[in-house]
PDB file of C-alpha atoms in Angstrom:
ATOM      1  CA  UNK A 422      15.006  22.402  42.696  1.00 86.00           C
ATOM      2  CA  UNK A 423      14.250  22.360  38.900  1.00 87.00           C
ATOM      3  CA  UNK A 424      16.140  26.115  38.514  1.00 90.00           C
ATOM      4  CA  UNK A 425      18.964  24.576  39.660  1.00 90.00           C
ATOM      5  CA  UNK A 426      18.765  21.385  37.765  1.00 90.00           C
ATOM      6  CA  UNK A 427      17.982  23.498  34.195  1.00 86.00           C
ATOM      7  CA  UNK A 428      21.183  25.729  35.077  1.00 90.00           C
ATOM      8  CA  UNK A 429      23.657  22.993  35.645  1.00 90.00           C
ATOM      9  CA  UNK A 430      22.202  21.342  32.588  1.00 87.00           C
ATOM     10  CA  UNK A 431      22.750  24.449  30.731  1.00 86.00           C
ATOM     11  CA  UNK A 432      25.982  24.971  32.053  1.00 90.00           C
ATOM     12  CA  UNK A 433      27.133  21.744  30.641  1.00 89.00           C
ATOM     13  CA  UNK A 434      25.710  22.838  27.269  1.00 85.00           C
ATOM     14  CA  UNK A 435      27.814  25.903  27.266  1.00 88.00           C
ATOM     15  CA  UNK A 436      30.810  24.229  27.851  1.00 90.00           C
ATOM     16  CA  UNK A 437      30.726  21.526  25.928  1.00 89.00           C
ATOM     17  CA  UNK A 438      28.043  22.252  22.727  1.00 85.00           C
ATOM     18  CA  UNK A 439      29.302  19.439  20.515  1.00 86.00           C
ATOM     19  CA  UNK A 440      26.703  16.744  21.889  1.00 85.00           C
ATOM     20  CA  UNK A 441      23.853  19.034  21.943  1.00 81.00           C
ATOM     21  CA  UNK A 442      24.578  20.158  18.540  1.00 83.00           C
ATOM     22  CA  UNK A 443      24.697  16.525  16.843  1.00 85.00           C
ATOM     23  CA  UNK A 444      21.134  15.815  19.099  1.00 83.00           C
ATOM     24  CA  UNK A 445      19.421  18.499  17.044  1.00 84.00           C
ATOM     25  CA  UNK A 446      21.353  17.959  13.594  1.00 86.00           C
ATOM     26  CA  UNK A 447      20.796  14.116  13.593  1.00 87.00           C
ATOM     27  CA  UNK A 448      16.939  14.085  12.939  1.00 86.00           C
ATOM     28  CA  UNK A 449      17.102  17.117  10.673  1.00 85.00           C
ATOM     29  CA  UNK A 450      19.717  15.227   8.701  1.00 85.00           C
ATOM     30  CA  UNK A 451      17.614  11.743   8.328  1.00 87.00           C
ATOM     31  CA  UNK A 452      14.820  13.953   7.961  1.00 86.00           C
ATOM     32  CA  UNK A 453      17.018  15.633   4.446  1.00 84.00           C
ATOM     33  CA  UNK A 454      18.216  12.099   3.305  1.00 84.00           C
ATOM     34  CA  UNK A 455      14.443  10.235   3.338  1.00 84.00           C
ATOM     35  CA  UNK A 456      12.803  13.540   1.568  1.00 80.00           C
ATOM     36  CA  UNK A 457      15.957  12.826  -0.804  1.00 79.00           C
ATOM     37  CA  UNK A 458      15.187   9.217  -1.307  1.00 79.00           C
ATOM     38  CA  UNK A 459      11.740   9.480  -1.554  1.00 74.00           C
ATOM     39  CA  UNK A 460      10.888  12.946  -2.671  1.00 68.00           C
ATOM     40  CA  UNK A 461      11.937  14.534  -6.205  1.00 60.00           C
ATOM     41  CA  UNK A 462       8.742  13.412  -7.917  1.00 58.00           C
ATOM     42  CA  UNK A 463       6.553  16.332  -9.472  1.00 57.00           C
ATOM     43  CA  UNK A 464       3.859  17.878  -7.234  1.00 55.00           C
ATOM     44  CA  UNK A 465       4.306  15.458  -4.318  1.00 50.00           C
ATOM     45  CA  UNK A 466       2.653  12.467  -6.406  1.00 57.00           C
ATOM     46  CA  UNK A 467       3.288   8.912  -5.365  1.00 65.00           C
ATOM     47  CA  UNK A 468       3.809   6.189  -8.390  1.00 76.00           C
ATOM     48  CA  UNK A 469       0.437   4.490  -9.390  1.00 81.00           C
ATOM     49  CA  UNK A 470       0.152   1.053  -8.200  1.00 83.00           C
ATOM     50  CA  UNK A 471      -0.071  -1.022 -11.152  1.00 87.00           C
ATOM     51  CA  UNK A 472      -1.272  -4.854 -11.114  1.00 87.00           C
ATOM     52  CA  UNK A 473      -3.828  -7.368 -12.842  1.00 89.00           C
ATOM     53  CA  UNK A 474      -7.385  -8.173 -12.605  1.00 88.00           C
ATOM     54  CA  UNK A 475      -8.529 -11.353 -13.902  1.00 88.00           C
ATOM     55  CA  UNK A 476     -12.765 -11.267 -13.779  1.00 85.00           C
ATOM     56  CA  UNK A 477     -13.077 -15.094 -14.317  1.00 85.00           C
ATOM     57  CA  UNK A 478     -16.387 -14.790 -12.970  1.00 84.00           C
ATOM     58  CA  UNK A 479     -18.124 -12.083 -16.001  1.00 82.00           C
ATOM     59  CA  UNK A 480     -20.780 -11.489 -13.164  1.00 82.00           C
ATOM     60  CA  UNK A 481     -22.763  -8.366 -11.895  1.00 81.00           C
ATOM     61  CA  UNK A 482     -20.577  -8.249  -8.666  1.00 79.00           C
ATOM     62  CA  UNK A 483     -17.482  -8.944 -10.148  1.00 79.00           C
ATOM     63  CA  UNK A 484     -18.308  -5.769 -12.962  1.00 81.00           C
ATOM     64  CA  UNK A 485     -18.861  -3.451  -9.916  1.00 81.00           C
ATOM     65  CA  UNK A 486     -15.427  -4.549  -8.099  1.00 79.00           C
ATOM     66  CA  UNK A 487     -13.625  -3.629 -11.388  1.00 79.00           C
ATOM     67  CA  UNK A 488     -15.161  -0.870 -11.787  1.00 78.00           C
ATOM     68  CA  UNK A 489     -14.767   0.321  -8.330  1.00 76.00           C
ATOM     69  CA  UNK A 490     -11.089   0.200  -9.005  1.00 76.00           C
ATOM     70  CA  UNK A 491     -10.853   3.075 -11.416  1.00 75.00           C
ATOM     71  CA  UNK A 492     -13.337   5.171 -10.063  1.00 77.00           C
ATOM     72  CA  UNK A 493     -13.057   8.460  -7.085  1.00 70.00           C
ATOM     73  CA  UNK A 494      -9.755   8.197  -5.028  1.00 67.00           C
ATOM     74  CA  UNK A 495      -9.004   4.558  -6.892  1.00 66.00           C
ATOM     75  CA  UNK A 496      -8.299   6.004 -10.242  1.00 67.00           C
ATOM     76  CA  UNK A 497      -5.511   8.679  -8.981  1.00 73.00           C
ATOM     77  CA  UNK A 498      -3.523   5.699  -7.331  1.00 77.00           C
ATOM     78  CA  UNK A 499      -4.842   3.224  -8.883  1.00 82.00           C
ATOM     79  CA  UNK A 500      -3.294   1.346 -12.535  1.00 83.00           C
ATOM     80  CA  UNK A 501      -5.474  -2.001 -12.831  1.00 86.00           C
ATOM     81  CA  UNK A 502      -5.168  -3.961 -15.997  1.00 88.00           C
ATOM     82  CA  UNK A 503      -8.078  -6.134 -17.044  1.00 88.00           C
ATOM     83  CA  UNK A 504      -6.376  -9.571 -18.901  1.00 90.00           C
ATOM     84  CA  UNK A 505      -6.744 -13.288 -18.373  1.00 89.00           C
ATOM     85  CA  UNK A 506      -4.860 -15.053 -16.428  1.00 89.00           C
ATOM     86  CA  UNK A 507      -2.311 -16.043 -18.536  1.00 90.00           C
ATOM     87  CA  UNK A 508      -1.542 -12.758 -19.196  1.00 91.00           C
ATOM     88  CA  UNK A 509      -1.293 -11.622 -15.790  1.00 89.00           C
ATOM     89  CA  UNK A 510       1.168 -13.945 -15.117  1.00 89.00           C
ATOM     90  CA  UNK A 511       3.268 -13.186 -17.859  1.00 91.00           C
ATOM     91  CA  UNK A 512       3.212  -9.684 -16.690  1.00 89.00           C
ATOM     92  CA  UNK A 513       4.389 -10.646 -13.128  1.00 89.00           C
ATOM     93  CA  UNK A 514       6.935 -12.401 -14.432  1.00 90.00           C
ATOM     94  CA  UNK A 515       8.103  -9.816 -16.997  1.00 90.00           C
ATOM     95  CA  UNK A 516       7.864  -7.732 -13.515  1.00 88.00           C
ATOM     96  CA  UNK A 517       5.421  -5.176 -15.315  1.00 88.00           C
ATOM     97  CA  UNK A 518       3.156  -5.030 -12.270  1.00 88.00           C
ATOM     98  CA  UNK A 519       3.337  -5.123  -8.633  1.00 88.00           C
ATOM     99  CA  UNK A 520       0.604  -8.849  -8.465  1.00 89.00           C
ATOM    100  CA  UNK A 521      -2.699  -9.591  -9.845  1.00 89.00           C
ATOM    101  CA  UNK A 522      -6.489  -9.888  -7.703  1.00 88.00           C
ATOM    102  CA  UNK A 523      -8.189 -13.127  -9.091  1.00 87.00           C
ATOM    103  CA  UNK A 524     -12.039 -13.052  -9.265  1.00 86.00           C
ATOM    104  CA  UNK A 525     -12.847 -16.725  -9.635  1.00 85.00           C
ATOM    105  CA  UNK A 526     -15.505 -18.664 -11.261  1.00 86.00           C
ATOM    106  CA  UNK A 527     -18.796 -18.648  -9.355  1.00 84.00           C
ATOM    107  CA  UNK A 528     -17.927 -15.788  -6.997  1.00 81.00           C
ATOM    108  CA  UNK A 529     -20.852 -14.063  -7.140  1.00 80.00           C
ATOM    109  CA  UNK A 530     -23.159 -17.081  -7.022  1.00 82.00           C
ATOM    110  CA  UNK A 531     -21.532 -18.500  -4.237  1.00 81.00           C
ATOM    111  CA  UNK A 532     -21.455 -15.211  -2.435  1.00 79.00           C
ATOM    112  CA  UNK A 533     -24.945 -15.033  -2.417  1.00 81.00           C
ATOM    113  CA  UNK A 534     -25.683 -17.807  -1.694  1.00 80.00           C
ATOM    114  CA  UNK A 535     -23.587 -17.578   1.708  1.00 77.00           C
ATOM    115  CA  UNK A 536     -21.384 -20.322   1.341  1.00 74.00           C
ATOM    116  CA  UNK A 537     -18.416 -20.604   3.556  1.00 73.00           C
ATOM    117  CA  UNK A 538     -15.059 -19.916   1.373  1.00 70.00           C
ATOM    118  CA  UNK A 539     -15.618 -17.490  -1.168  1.00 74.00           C
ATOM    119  CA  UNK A 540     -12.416 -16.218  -1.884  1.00 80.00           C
ATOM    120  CA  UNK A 541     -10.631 -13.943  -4.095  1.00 82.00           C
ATOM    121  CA  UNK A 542      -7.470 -15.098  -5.079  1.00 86.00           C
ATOM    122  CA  UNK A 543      -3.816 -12.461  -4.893  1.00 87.00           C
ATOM    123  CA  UNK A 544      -0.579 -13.237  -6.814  1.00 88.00           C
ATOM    124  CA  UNK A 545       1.954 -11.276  -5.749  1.00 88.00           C
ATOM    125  CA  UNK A 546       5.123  -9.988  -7.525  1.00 87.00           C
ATOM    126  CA  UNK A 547       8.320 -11.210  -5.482  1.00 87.00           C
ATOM    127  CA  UNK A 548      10.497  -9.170  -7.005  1.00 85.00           C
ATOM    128  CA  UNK A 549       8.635  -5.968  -5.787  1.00 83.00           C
ATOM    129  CA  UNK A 550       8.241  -5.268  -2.181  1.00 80.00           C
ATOM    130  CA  UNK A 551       5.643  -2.209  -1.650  1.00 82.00           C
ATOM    131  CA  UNK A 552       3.159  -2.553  -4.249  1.00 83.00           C
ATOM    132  CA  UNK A 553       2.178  -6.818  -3.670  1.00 85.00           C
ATOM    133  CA  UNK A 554       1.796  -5.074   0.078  1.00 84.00           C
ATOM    134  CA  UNK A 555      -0.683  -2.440  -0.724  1.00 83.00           C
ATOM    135  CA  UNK A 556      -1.929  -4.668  -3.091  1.00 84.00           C
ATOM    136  CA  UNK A 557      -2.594  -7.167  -0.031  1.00 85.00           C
ATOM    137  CA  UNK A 558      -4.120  -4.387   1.739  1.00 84.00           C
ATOM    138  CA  UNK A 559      -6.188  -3.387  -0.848  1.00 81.00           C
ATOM    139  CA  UNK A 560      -7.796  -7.417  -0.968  1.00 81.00           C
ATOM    140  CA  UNK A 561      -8.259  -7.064   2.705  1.00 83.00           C
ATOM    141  CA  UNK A 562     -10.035  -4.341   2.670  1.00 81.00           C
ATOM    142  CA  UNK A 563     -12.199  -5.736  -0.512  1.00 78.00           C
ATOM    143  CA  UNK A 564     -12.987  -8.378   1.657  1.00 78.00           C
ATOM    144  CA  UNK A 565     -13.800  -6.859   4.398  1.00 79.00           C
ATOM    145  CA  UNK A 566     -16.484  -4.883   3.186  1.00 78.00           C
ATOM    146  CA  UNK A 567     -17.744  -8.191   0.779  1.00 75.00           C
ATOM    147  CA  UNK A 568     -18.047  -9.535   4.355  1.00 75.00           C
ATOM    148  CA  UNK A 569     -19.940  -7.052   6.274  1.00 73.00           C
ATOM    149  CA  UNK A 570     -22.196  -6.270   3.193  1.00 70.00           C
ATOM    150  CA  UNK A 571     -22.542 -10.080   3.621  1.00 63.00           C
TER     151      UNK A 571
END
């Protein structure tokens, strides 16, 4: 039963190749026009994602989150640039980076202490679209571990 299903299929193919000709070009054609869009940079590197870090806190913790950032894996793909506040908002809206991660006052303190709504505080740029998301992801996974170290 399936010889004589593949063989009419096939025989349709050799009469008429057009259809099965666009099925296979298609993919290898979106395939060509993302690696165009997307590709071209030297040795397959992906743009640094660059953004703010305000330490309003000047604590212990808040020390080893920054320098977290720019150490191991987080230094090849990471860009962070350590200003006040002020600044970092001029640089979002200059659109210089892609947001900036807000350590507030009393982070640490209230973190160990174990008080309900520590929290550390994302701008994001709205005039960029993929770096305020990784930067999001980035907080939630900050978080995360704060929470299960907590």
């Amino acid at each position: 039963m399936l010889r004589v299903l593949l063989a009419k299929d096939l025989r349709r193919v050799w009469r008429n190749p057009l259809p099965a000709l666009i099925n296979i070009a298609l993919p290898l054609c979106i395939t060509g026009l993302i690696g165009l869009a997307f590709g071209g940079k030297g040795e397959n590197e992906l743009e640094k994602i660059k953004f703010a870090v305000v330490d309003e806190d000047q604590s212990f913790l808040s020390k080893m989150l920054r320098g977290a950032m720019t150490q191991g894996d987080g230094g090849e793909h990471l860009a962070p640039v350590f200003v006040d506040r002020a600044t970092a908002l001029q640089k979002i809206n200059n659109n210089e980076i892609g947001g900036a991660l807000i350590i507030p006052t009393n982070f640490t303190h209230d973190y160990f202490k174990g008080r309900d709504g520590v929290k550390l505080e994302l701008i994001k740029n709205p005039a960029q679209s993929i770096q305020p998301a990784a930067l999001e992801e980035l907080a939630a996974t900050a978080v995360a571990i704060l929470n299960g170290l907590s």
